[in-house]
mmCIF file of C-alpha atoms in Angstrom:
data_model
loop_
_atom_site.group_PDB
_atom_site.id
_atom_site.type_symbol
_atom_site.label_atom_id
_atom_site.label_comp_id
_atom_site.label_asym_id
_atom_site.label_seq_id
_atom_site.Cartn_x
_atom_site.Cartn_y
_atom_site.Cartn_z
ATOM 1 C CA MET A 15 -66.213 -32.738 -1.517
ATOM 2 C CA SER A 16 -62.730 -33.348 -0.104
ATOM 3 C CA LYS A 17 -63.707 -31.303 2.970
ATOM 4 C CA LEU A 18 -66.675 -33.552 3.759
ATOM 5 C CA CYS A 19 -66.476 -35.204 7.198
ATOM 6 C CA VAL A 20 -68.036 -38.668 7.194
ATOM 7 C CA ASN A 21 -66.479 -40.369 10.212
ATOM 8 C CA LEU A 22 -64.683 -37.592 12.057
ATOM 9 C CA PRO A 23 -66.395 -34.567 13.624
ATOM 10 C CA PRO A 24 -65.296 -31.104 12.475
ATOM 11 C CA TYR A 25 -62.142 -30.001 14.288
ATOM 12 C CA SER A 26 -62.402 -27.175 16.813
ATOM 13 C CA PRO A 27 -62.902 -23.836 14.986
ATOM 14 C CA ASP A 28 -61.299 -20.428 15.403
ATOM 15 C CA TYR A 29 -63.976 -18.995 17.723
ATOM 16 C CA SER A 30 -63.429 -21.867 20.162
ATOM 17 C CA GLY A 31 -59.692 -21.253 20.128
ATOM 18 C CA CYS A 32 -60.177 -17.528 20.655
ATOM 19 C CA ALA A 33 -62.601 -18.030 23.549
ATOM 20 C CA SER A 34 -60.328 -20.677 25.068
ATOM 21 C CA ALA A 35 -57.362 -18.283 25.073
ATOM 22 C CA LEU A 36 -59.455 -15.717 26.978
ATOM 23 C CA PHE A 37 -61.276 -18.136 29.285
ATOM 24 C CA GLU A 38 -59.159 -17.845 32.458
ATOM 25 C CA LEU A 39 -58.509 -14.104 32.426
ATOM 26 C CA GLY A 40 -61.594 -12.713 34.170
ATOM 27 C CA GLY A 41 -63.110 -11.107 31.106
ATOM 28 C CA MET A 42 -66.591 -11.258 29.607
ATOM 29 C CA ILE A 43 -66.752 -13.281 26.380
ATOM 30 C CA VAL A 44 -69.688 -12.864 24.008
ATOM 31 C CA LEU A 45 -70.179 -15.118 20.988
ATOM 32 C CA HIS A 46 -72.252 -13.343 18.360
ATOM 33 C CA ASP A 47 -74.562 -16.121 17.187
ATOM 34 C CA ALA A 48 -77.990 -17.655 17.693
ATOM 35 C CA SER A 49 -76.658 -20.044 20.407
ATOM 36 C CA GLY A 50 -75.404 -22.927 18.246
ATOM 37 C CA CYS A 51 -71.756 -21.841 18.187
ATOM 38 C CA THR A 52 -71.804 -20.920 21.862
ATOM 39 C CA GLY A 53 -73.179 -24.364 22.665
ATOM 40 C CA ASN A 54 -70.548 -25.955 20.447
ATOM 41 C CA TYR A 55 -67.745 -24.170 22.298
ATOM 42 C CA LEU A 56 -68.997 -24.668 25.853
ATOM 43 C CA GLY A 57 -70.426 -28.146 25.370
ATOM 44 C CA TYR A 58 -67.767 -29.699 23.158
ATOM 45 C CA ASP A 59 -64.579 -27.603 22.999
ATOM 46 C CA GLU A 60 -64.119 -26.283 26.548
ATOM 47 C CA PRO A 61 -63.356 -28.968 29.165
ATOM 48 C CA ARG A 62 -62.941 -26.255 31.847
ATOM 49 C CA TRP A 63 -66.517 -24.992 31.553
ATOM 50 C CA MET A 64 -68.332 -27.205 34.073
ATOM 51 C CA GLY A 65 -67.982 -25.706 37.535
ATOM 52 C CA SER A 66 -66.156 -22.613 36.309
ATOM 53 C CA LYS A 67 -67.043 -18.991 37.023
ATOM 54 C CA SER A 68 -66.000 -17.599 33.654
ATOM 55 C CA PHE A 69 -68.394 -15.187 31.934
ATOM 56 C CA VAL A 70 -69.296 -16.629 28.535
ATOM 57 C CA PHE A 71 -72.489 -15.430 26.843
ATOM 58 C CA CYS A 72 -74.372 -15.790 23.587
ATOM 59 C CA SER A 73 -75.599 -12.644 21.834
ATOM 60 C CA GLY A 74 -78.890 -14.374 20.957
ATOM 61 C CA LEU A 75 -78.702 -13.338 17.297
ATOM 62 C CA ARG A 76 -82.110 -13.620 15.594
ATOM 63 C CA HIS A 77 -83.226 -13.509 11.966
ATOM 64 C CA MET A 78 -84.345 -9.876 11.983
ATOM 65 C CA ASP A 79 -81.218 -8.774 13.866
ATOM 66 C CA ALA A 80 -79.123 -10.412 11.174
ATOM 67 C CA ILE A 81 -81.148 -8.959 8.312
ATOM 68 C CA LEU A 82 -81.387 -5.430 9.697
ATOM 69 C CA GLY A 83 -77.960 -5.316 11.370
ATOM 70 C CA ASN A 84 -79.392 -4.246 14.735
ATOM 71 C CA ASP A 85 -76.061 -3.542 16.459
ATOM 72 C CA ASN A 86 -77.527 -1.109 18.995
ATOM 73 C CA LEU A 87 -79.456 -3.887 20.715
ATOM 74 C CA LEU A 88 -76.290 -5.972 20.996
ATOM 75 C CA ILE A 89 -74.277 -3.038 22.314
ATOM 76 C CA ASP A 90 -76.926 -2.200 24.928
ATOM 77 C CA ARG A 91 -76.993 -5.803 26.152
ATOM 78 C CA ILE A 92 -73.212 -5.991 26.436
ATOM 79 C CA VAL A 93 -73.002 -2.673 28.282
ATOM 80 C CA LYS A 94 -75.742 -3.674 30.724
ATOM 81 C CA ALA A 95 -74.091 -7.011 31.496
ATOM 82 C CA ALA A 96 -70.679 -5.383 31.902
ATOM 83 C CA GLU A 97 -72.029 -2.801 34.334
ATOM 84 C CA SER A 98 -73.306 -5.643 36.496
ATOM 85 C CA LEU A 99 -70.372 -8.068 36.219
ATOM 86 C CA LYS A 100 -67.483 -5.570 36.055
ATOM 87 C CA PRO A 101 -65.169 -7.831 34.024
ATOM 88 C CA LYS A 102 -61.473 -7.077 33.412
ATOM 89 C CA PHE A 103 -62.196 -6.848 29.679
ATOM 90 C CA ILE A 104 -64.946 -7.575 27.163
ATOM 91 C CA ALA A 105 -64.561 -9.630 23.984
ATOM 92 C CA LEU A 106 -66.999 -10.102 21.103
ATOM 93 C CA LEU A 107 -66.348 -13.118 18.872
ATOM 94 C CA GLY A 108 -67.788 -13.762 15.423
ATOM 95 C CA SER A 109 -69.468 -16.821 13.920
ATOM 96 C CA PRO A 110 -70.646 -17.802 10.388
ATOM 97 C CA VAL A 111 -73.926 -15.816 10.256
ATOM 98 C CA PRO A 112 -72.558 -12.375 11.243
ATOM 99 C CA MET A 113 -69.646 -13.110 8.886
ATOM 100 C CA VAL A 114 -72.117 -13.280 6.000
ATOM 101 C CA ILE A 115 -73.755 -9.973 6.922
ATOM 102 C CA GLY A 116 -70.399 -8.282 7.480
ATOM 103 C CA ALA A 117 -70.598 -7.446 11.195
ATOM 104 C CA ASP A 118 -68.052 -4.826 12.278
ATOM 105 C CA TYR A 119 -66.796 -6.350 15.533
ATOM 106 C CA GLU A 120 -64.079 -3.781 16.134
ATOM 107 C CA GLY A 121 -66.499 -0.927 15.546
ATOM 108 C CA ILE A 122 -69.069 -2.420 17.902
ATOM 109 C CA MET A 123 -66.510 -2.971 20.644
ATOM 110 C CA HIS A 124 -65.016 0.487 20.187
ATOM 111 C CA GLU A 125 -68.400 1.914 21.146
ATOM 112 C CA VAL A 126 -68.690 -0.539 24.045
ATOM 113 C CA GLU A 127 -65.293 0.561 25.373
ATOM 114 C CA GLU A 128 -66.288 4.212 25.012
ATOM 115 C CA ARG A 129 -69.459 3.637 27.047
ATOM 116 C CA THR A 130 -68.027 1.347 29.739
ATOM 117 C CA GLY A 131 -64.374 2.365 30.050
ATOM 118 C CA ILE A 132 -63.520 -1.353 30.068
ATOM 119 C CA PRO A 133 -60.848 -2.666 27.652
ATOM 120 C CA SER A 134 -62.754 -4.272 24.780
ATOM 121 C CA PHE A 135 -61.895 -6.504 21.841
ATOM 122 C CA GLY A 136 -63.697 -7.420 18.632
ATOM 123 C CA PHE A 137 -62.528 -10.638 16.960
ATOM 124 C CA ASP A 138 -63.419 -11.416 13.368
ATOM 125 C CA THR A 139 -63.612 -15.185 13.873
ATOM 126 C CA LYS A 140 -65.703 -16.973 11.269
ATOM 127 C CA GLY A 141 -65.930 -20.620 12.290
ATOM 128 C CA LEU A 142 -64.173 -21.572 9.048
ATOM 129 C CA ALA A 143 -60.560 -21.723 10.297
ATOM 130 C CA TYR A 144 -59.066 -24.020 12.930
ATOM 131 C CA TYR A 145 -58.731 -23.159 16.608
ATOM 132 C CA GLY A 146 -55.040 -22.215 16.334
ATOM 133 C CA LYS A 147 -55.864 -19.098 14.344
ATOM 134 C CA GLY A 148 -58.336 -17.977 17.011
ATOM 135 C CA ILE A 149 -55.812 -18.557 19.801
ATOM 136 C CA SER A 150 -53.096 -16.519 18.106
ATOM 137 C CA MET A 151 -55.605 -13.779 17.275
ATOM 138 C CA ALA A 152 -56.635 -13.491 20.933
ATOM 139 C CA VAL A 153 -53.137 -13.652 22.429
ATOM 140 C CA ILE A 154 -51.657 -11.059 20.074
ATOM 141 C CA SER A 155 -54.553 -8.694 20.856
ATOM 142 C CA LEU A 156 -54.020 -9.170 24.604
ATOM 143 C CA ILE A 157 -50.319 -8.366 24.263
ATOM 144 C CA LYS A 158 -51.055 -5.260 22.209
ATOM 145 C CA LYS A 159 -53.623 -4.065 24.749
ATOM 146 C CA PHE A 160 -51.939 -4.838 28.074
ATOM 147 C CA CYS A 161 -48.172 -4.908 27.486
ATOM 148 C CA GLN A 162 -45.774 -1.999 27.201
ATOM 149 C CA LYS A 163 -45.088 -0.798 23.700
ATOM 150 C CA GLU A 164 -41.287 -0.804 23.611
ATOM 151 C CA ALA A 165 -38.828 -3.704 23.779
ATOM 152 C CA VAL A 166 -37.143 -4.488 27.100
ATOM 153 C CA PRO A 167 -33.343 -4.043 27.371
ATOM 154 C CA GLU A 168 -31.411 -7.318 27.295
ATOM 155 C CA THR A 169 -30.144 -6.757 30.845
ATOM 156 C CA GLU A 170 -33.720 -6.804 32.176
ATOM 157 C CA ARG A 171 -34.705 -10.079 30.486
ATOM 158 C CA ASN A 172 -34.978 -13.341 32.351
ATOM 159 C CA GLY A 173 -36.771 -16.650 32.005
ATOM 160 C CA ILE A 174 -39.094 -17.925 29.314
ATOM 161 C CA ASN A 175 -42.679 -17.872 28.114
ATOM 162 C CA LEU A 176 -44.599 -20.984 27.131
ATOM 163 C CA ILE A 177 -46.774 -20.261 24.097
ATOM 164 C CA GLY A 178 -49.496 -22.558 22.774
ATOM 165 C CA VAL A 179 -50.470 -24.229 26.044
ATOM 166 C CA THR A 180 -54.152 -24.934 25.468
ATOM 167 C CA PRO A 181 -56.640 -27.558 26.695
ATOM 168 C CA LEU A 182 -57.685 -28.025 23.080
ATOM 169 C CA ASP A 183 -54.319 -29.720 22.562
ATOM 170 C CA PHE A 184 -53.292 -30.876 26.026
ATOM 171 C CA GLY A 185 -56.564 -31.554 27.835
ATOM 172 C CA ASN A 186 -57.645 -30.357 31.253
ATOM 173 C CA LYS A 187 -55.568 -32.459 33.642
ATOM 174 C CA GLY A 188 -53.153 -29.728 34.675
ATOM 175 C CA CYS A 189 -50.565 -30.059 31.928
ATOM 176 C CA GLU A 190 -49.795 -26.351 32.198
ATOM 177 C CA LYS A 191 -48.833 -26.864 35.858
ATOM 178 C CA ASP A 192 -46.586 -29.755 34.845
ATOM 179 C CA PHE A 193 -44.848 -27.604 32.231
ATOM 180 C CA ILE A 194 -44.252 -24.724 34.645
ATOM 181 C CA ALA A 195 -43.072 -27.006 37.476
ATOM 182 C CA PHE A 196 -40.755 -28.865 35.097
ATOM 183 C CA PHE A 197 -38.861 -25.778 33.941
ATOM 184 C CA GLU A 198 -38.860 -23.999 37.288
ATOM 185 C CA GLY A 199 -37.554 -27.200 38.859
ATOM 186 C CA GLU A 200 -34.575 -26.778 36.525
ATOM 187 C CA GLY A 201 -34.078 -23.180 37.652
ATOM 188 C CA ILE A 202 -35.769 -21.661 34.586
ATOM 189 C CA ASN A 203 -38.390 -19.066 35.476
ATOM 190 C CA VAL A 204 -41.661 -19.175 33.500
ATOM 191 C CA ASN A 205 -43.057 -15.653 33.211
ATOM 192 C CA CYS A 206 -46.242 -16.560 31.338
ATOM 193 C CA SER A 207 -47.930 -19.725 30.116
ATOM 194 C CA PHE A 208 -50.114 -18.714 27.174
ATOM 195 C CA SER A 209 -53.024 -19.735 27.177
ATOM 196 C CA ALA A 210 -53.581 -21.842 30.294
ATOM 197 C CA GLY A 211 -52.333 -21.170 33.805
ATOM 198 C CA HIS A 212 -51.855 -17.478 33.057
ATOM 199 C CA SER A 213 -53.287 -14.074 34.023
ATOM 200 C CA ILE A 214 -53.295 -10.517 32.740
ATOM 201 C CA GLU A 215 -50.498 -9.741 35.200
ATOM 202 C CA ALA A 216 -48.443 -12.616 33.774
ATOM 203 C CA ILE A 217 -49.114 -11.386 30.227
ATOM 204 C CA LYS A 218 -47.672 -7.989 31.200
ATOM 205 C CA LYS A 219 -44.517 -9.755 32.477
ATOM 206 C CA SER A 220 -44.161 -11.821 29.316
ATOM 207 C CA VAL A 221 -42.253 -9.106 27.420
ATOM 208 C CA PHE A 222 -39.433 -9.349 29.990
ATOM 209 C CA SER A 223 -38.606 -12.907 28.902
ATOM 210 C CA LYS A 224 -35.376 -14.011 27.271
ATOM 211 C CA LEU A 225 -36.901 -16.789 25.176
ATOM 212 C CA ASN A 226 -40.282 -17.994 23.937
ATOM 213 C CA LEU A 227 -40.909 -21.733 23.786
ATOM 214 C CA VAL A 228 -43.680 -22.600 21.331
ATOM 215 C CA VAL A 229 -45.215 -25.895 22.472
ATOM 216 C CA SER A 230 -47.958 -26.164 19.835
ATOM 217 C CA GLN A 231 -48.690 -24.787 16.392
ATOM 218 C CA SER A 232 -51.149 -22.197 17.761
ATOM 219 C CA GLY A 233 -48.214 -20.325 19.315
ATOM 220 C CA ILE A 234 -46.162 -19.772 16.165
ATOM 221 C CA GLU A 235 -47.769 -16.503 15.027
ATOM 222 C CA VAL A 236 -47.647 -15.172 18.596
ATOM 223 C CA ALA A 237 -43.928 -15.945 18.845
ATOM 224 C CA LYS A 238 -43.286 -14.271 15.490
ATOM 225 C CA PHE A 239 -45.139 -11.176 16.658
ATOM 226 C CA MET A 240 -43.187 -11.004 19.930
ATOM 227 C CA GLU A 241 -39.905 -11.518 18.106
ATOM 228 C CA LYS A 242 -40.659 -8.617 15.749
ATOM 229 C CA LYS A 243 -42.164 -6.339 18.399
ATOM 230 C CA TYR A 244 -39.973 -7.090 21.426
ATOM 231 C CA GLY A 245 -36.951 -8.873 19.988
ATOM 232 C CA ILE A 246 -37.648 -12.103 21.893
ATOM 233 C CA PRO A 247 -36.363 -15.138 19.952
ATOM 234 C CA TYR A 248 -38.277 -18.406 19.941
ATOM 235 C CA ILE A 249 -37.797 -22.125 19.554
ATOM 236 C CA THR A 250 -40.428 -24.781 18.947
ATOM 237 C CA GLY A 251 -40.966 -28.105 20.674
ATOM 238 C CA THR A 252 -43.135 -29.806 23.260
ATOM 239 C CA PRO A 253 -41.811 -31.357 26.509
ATOM 240 C CA VAL A 254 -42.715 -35.034 26.006
ATOM 241 C CA GLY A 255 -42.178 -37.868 28.476
ATOM 242 C CA ASP A 256 -39.138 -36.931 30.556
ATOM 243 C CA GLY A 257 -38.904 -33.614 28.662
ATOM 244 C CA GLY A 258 -35.172 -34.044 28.146
ATOM 245 C CA ILE A 259 -35.053 -33.167 24.443
ATOM 246 C CA ILE A 260 -36.697 -29.762 24.722
ATOM 247 C CA LEU A 261 -35.030 -28.975 28.063
ATOM 248 C CA SER A 262 -31.648 -29.374 26.391
ATOM 249 C CA LYS A 263 -32.661 -26.927 23.643
ATOM 250 C CA VAL A 264 -33.921 -24.331 26.141
ATOM 251 C CA LYS A 265 -30.816 -24.576 28.334
ATOM 252 C CA SER A 266 -28.540 -24.402 25.309
ATOM 253 C CA PHE A 267 -30.018 -21.051 24.353
ATOM 254 C CA LEU A 268 -30.325 -19.549 27.846
ATOM 255 C CA GLU A 269 -26.820 -20.550 28.918
ATOM 256 C CA LYS A 270 -24.878 -20.256 25.657
ATOM 257 C CA GLY A 271 -27.110 -18.314 23.283
ATOM 258 C CA ILE A 272 -27.013 -21.288 20.922
ATOM 259 C CA PHE A 273 -29.958 -22.684 19.009
ATOM 260 C CA GLU A 274 -29.394 -26.408 19.347
ATOM 261 C CA ASN A 275 -30.082 -28.594 16.337
ATOM 262 C CA GLU A 276 -33.077 -30.862 16.707
ATOM 263 C CA GLY A 277 -32.385 -34.419 17.727
ATOM 264 C CA GLY A 278 -34.220 -37.522 18.715
ATOM 265 C CA ALA A 279 -36.118 -38.076 15.468
ATOM 266 C CA GLU A 280 -33.396 -39.681 13.363
ATOM 267 C CA LYS A 281 -34.762 -41.739 10.513
ATOM 268 C CA SER A 282 -34.242 -45.500 10.782
ATOM 269 C CA SER A 283 -33.259 -47.694 7.845
ATOM 270 C CA SER A 284 -35.596 -47.837 4.882
ATOM 271 C CA ALA A 285 -36.581 -51.339 5.980
ATOM 272 C CA ALA A 286 -37.810 -50.132 9.389
ATOM 273 C CA LYS A 287 -41.512 -50.261 10.132
ATOM 274 C CA LYS A 288 -43.198 -46.869 10.100
ATOM 275 C CA VAL A 289 -45.509 -45.388 12.722
ATOM 276 C CA LEU A 290 -47.656 -42.338 11.921
ATOM 277 C CA VAL A 291 -48.197 -39.801 14.734
ATOM 278 C CA ALA A 292 -51.088 -37.549 13.671
ATOM 279 C CA GLY A 293 -52.166 -34.335 15.383
ATOM 280 C CA ASP A 294 -50.782 -30.849 15.982
ATOM 281 C CA GLN A 295 -47.652 -30.185 13.916
ATOM 282 C CA ILE A 296 -45.242 -29.338 16.739
ATOM 283 C CA ILE A 297 -46.670 -31.812 19.245
ATOM 284 C CA SER A 298 -46.608 -34.671 16.735
ATOM 285 C CA ARG A 299 -43.018 -33.944 15.788
ATOM 286 C CA SER A 300 -41.987 -33.809 19.449
ATOM 287 C CA ILE A 301 -43.714 -37.128 20.146
ATOM 288 C CA CYS A 302 -41.844 -38.635 17.199
ATOM 289 C CA GLN A 303 -38.532 -37.421 18.625
ATOM 290 C CA ALA A 304 -39.247 -38.843 22.069
ATOM 291 C CA ALA A 305 -40.560 -42.135 20.688
ATOM 292 C CA SER A 306 -37.493 -42.536 18.444
ATOM 293 C CA LYS A 307 -35.264 -42.561 21.514
ATOM 294 C CA ILE A 308 -37.268 -45.458 22.945
ATOM 295 C CA HIS A 309 -37.759 -47.454 19.737
ATOM 296 C CA ALA A 310 -34.614 -47.253 17.624
ATOM 297 C CA ASP A 311 -35.988 -49.958 15.315
ATOM 298 C CA LEU A 312 -39.024 -47.917 14.238
ATOM 299 C CA GLU A 313 -39.408 -44.848 12.039
ATOM 300 C CA PHE A 314 -41.868 -42.287 13.389
ATOM 301 C CA ILE A 315 -43.550 -39.935 10.924
ATOM 302 C CA ALA A 316 -45.274 -36.725 12.032
ATOM 303 C CA GLY A 317 -48.626 -36.052 10.399
ATOM 304 C CA THR A 318 -50.291 -32.630 10.738
ATOM 305 C CA ILE A 319 -54.101 -32.568 10.738
ATOM 306 C CA PHE A 320 -54.634 -28.921 11.759
ATOM 307 C CA ASP A 321 -52.795 -25.764 10.625
ATOM 308 C CA PHE A 322 -49.469 -26.417 8.925
ATOM 309 C CA SER A 323 -46.380 -24.194 8.746
ATOM 310 C CA GLU A 324 -43.918 -24.909 5.964
ATOM 311 C CA GLU A 325 -41.043 -23.469 7.998
ATOM 312 C CA GLU A 326 -41.764 -25.946 10.793
ATOM 313 C CA SER A 327 -41.927 -28.979 8.511
ATOM 314 C CA ARG A 328 -39.148 -31.559 8.491
ATOM 315 C CA ALA A 329 -38.129 -34.196 5.949
ATOM 316 C CA GLY A 330 -40.751 -36.925 5.879
ATOM 317 C CA ASP A 331 -43.507 -34.902 7.583
ATOM 318 C CA ILE A 332 -47.014 -35.269 6.141
ATOM 319 C CA PHE A 333 -49.719 -32.616 5.882
ATOM 320 C CA ILE A 334 -53.061 -34.434 6.197
ATOM 321 C CA ARG A 335 -55.361 -31.811 4.718
ATOM 322 C CA ASP A 336 -58.740 -33.488 5.195
ATOM 323 C CA GLU A 337 -60.545 -36.683 6.147
ATOM 324 C CA THR A 338 -60.335 -38.070 2.615
ATOM 325 C CA LYS A 339 -56.537 -37.893 2.624
ATOM 326 C CA PHE A 340 -56.443 -39.157 6.213
ATOM 327 C CA ARG A 341 -58.437 -42.238 5.241
ATOM 328 C CA LYS A 342 -56.191 -42.881 2.265
ATOM 329 C CA ILE A 343 -52.994 -42.598 4.330
ATOM 330 C CA VAL A 344 -54.011 -44.876 7.217
ATOM 331 C CA ASN A 345 -55.303 -47.515 4.794
ATOM 332 C CA SER A 346 -52.316 -47.351 2.434
ATOM 333 C CA GLY A 347 -50.422 -50.167 4.149
ATOM 334 C CA GLU A 348 -47.405 -47.867 4.521
ATOM 335 C CA PHE A 349 -47.737 -47.616 8.295
ATOM 336 C CA ALA A 350 -47.514 -50.524 10.731
ATOM 337 C CA GLY A 351 -48.846 -48.286 13.496
ATOM 338 C CA VAL A 352 -50.944 -45.144 13.886
ATOM 339 C CA VAL A 353 -50.972 -42.835 16.923
ATOM 340 C CA ALA A 354 -53.977 -40.502 16.811
ATOM 341 C CA ASP A 355 -57.250 -39.539 18.459
ATOM 342 C CA PRO A 356 -59.462 -42.595 19.203
ATOM 343 C CA LEU A 357 -62.067 -41.515 16.614
ATOM 344 C CA VAL A 358 -59.473 -41.810 13.856
ATOM 345 C CA GLU A 359 -59.588 -45.593 14.218
ATOM 346 C CA GLU A 360 -62.971 -45.457 12.474
ATOM 347 C CA LEU A 361 -61.140 -44.519 9.263
ATOM 348 C CA LEU A 362 -59.348 -47.880 9.154
ATOM 349 C CA THR A 363 -60.943 -50.572 7.013
ATOM 350 C CA GLU A 364 -61.224 -54.094 8.374
ATOM 351 C CA SER A 365 -58.463 -55.301 6.065
ATOM 352 C CA ALA A 366 -56.174 -52.424 7.092
ATOM 353 C CA LYS A 367 -56.650 -53.239 10.787
ATOM 354 C CA LYS A 368 -54.985 -56.602 10.211
ATOM 355 C CA GLY A 369 -51.682 -54.955 9.326
ATOM 356 C CA THR A 370 -51.915 -51.637 11.189
ATOM 357 C CA LYS A 371 -51.970 -51.328 14.986
ATOM 358 C CA PHE A 372 -53.798 -48.334 16.391
ATOM 359 C CA PHE A 373 -52.673 -46.461 19.528
ATOM 360 C CA PRO A 374 -55.347 -44.024 20.812
ATOM 361 C CA LEU A 375 -54.106 -40.636 22.018
ATOM 362 C CA PRO A 376 -57.145 -38.403 22.763
ATOM 363 C CA ASN A 377 -57.161 -34.874 21.331
ATOM 364 C CA VAL A 378 -59.862 -32.465 22.518
ATOM 365 C CA ALA A 379 -59.784 -30.558 19.222
ATOM 366 C CA VAL A 380 -60.853 -33.759 17.428
ATOM 367 C CA SER A 381 -63.084 -35.844 19.692
ATOM 368 C CA SER A 382 -63.992 -33.115 22.220
ATOM 369 C CA LYS A 383 -66.052 -34.353 25.200
ATOM 370 C CA VAL A 384 -66.249 -37.895 23.819
ATOM 371 C CA CYS A 385 -62.684 -38.580 24.949
ATOM 372 C CA TRP A 386 -61.464 -35.563 26.926
ATOM 373 C CA LYS A 387 -61.566 -37.448 30.244
ATOM 374 C CA ASP A 388 -59.046 -39.875 28.763
ATOM 375 C CA THR A 389 -56.408 -37.340 27.709
ATOM 376 C CA ILE A 390 -52.837 -38.202 28.663
ATOM 377 C CA ASN A 391 -50.504 -35.683 30.258
ATOM 378 C CA ILE A 392 -47.816 -35.316 27.639
ATOM 379 C CA LEU A 393 -45.086 -34.526 30.166
ATOM 380 C CA GLY A 394 -44.272 -37.227 32.710
ATOM 381 C CA LYS A 395 -44.444 -40.942 33.366
ATOM 382 C CA GLU A 396 -47.911 -41.389 31.857
ATOM 383 C CA MET A 397 -46.671 -40.349 28.423
ATOM 384 C CA SER A 398 -43.410 -42.272 28.767
ATOM 385 C CA SER A 399 -45.427 -45.392 29.532
ATOM 386 C CA PHE A 400 -47.681 -44.777 26.526
ATOM 387 C CA LEU A 401 -44.701 -44.402 24.194
ATOM 388 C CA SER A 402 -43.029 -47.547 25.517
ATOM 389 C CA LYS A 403 -46.114 -49.576 24.561
ATOM 390 C CA ILE A 404 -45.920 -48.632 20.882
ATOM 391 C CA THR A 405 -44.936 -51.986 19.415
ATOM 392 C CA VAL A 406 -45.680 -53.157 15.864
#
């Protein structure tokens, strides 16, 4: 029962993350379901959908198709649509029902690729994991399919990749453009911004980079893969506010080959009031670092509500596994302030609200379309202003 959601909606699932990572690339995306999961993704997890020209379809799975495993009908439909639309690639994504019947997505898409000649992917998403897993699954598959197989010589490497840039974390107000402009304004070339503001051509260039910057937790597995496959090292951190903390780390590596120790999140005295920042693991930690530079009298604690990596955890970090634990933490009286998605405020009891100030920071992966028009660009004056107003 610990997984039961009473106040909060379910967080964005793996199929939404996978589809989101593919959304801008000119491919044809098919969700294998009866329309519920497709509606969930397009209506609640994809702020770029309205007015877009992306090809996203539902397989229209029906009871008898599920029972009998009628893959030929699905394959014929995909092939017919692809012949008409001529997409750059085709992707089939899974959902809970075909998971139960054991659909062979890779096998299905192998036949589709044989019949169409179009690069095709089958993703075993289940709707049971968080969006970060789907994003990493999609990006790694794209790299395997479209990038060269061997590592690039050191002399041919230049610039960086941004990994984990997704509207599910950063909204749809052009944050990816801000990130790219910020680094290129400092003379640092951005070869690819996975998975927003990119293209297949940019993905092909990504293996020529000197460094990967992982800006959200969904990029960790991708960075590990690229480090093993292409020898590209990575650092983690999100450009927050003026972006100075992460810019220093990137420049330190590019100019000196040095991995700079993290700064900006020093713990205050034990008597200092605590503020919980809950969300993505890397983003929350980066917000804590930036906020600590503004409020030296407060102690900022990063709380992870999605996927959690032990290697990325720092002393004092909290893994908030489910809504039950979330409710317990925000009502414990330990924190004088909470920074989280607006819907999280519903977890606070009336008595807790008297001693805990709440600072709403919309997160698409939590509140989806309810608050996605109110997302704050994490890089720039808007975020700096938000952080300066955190007073308890």
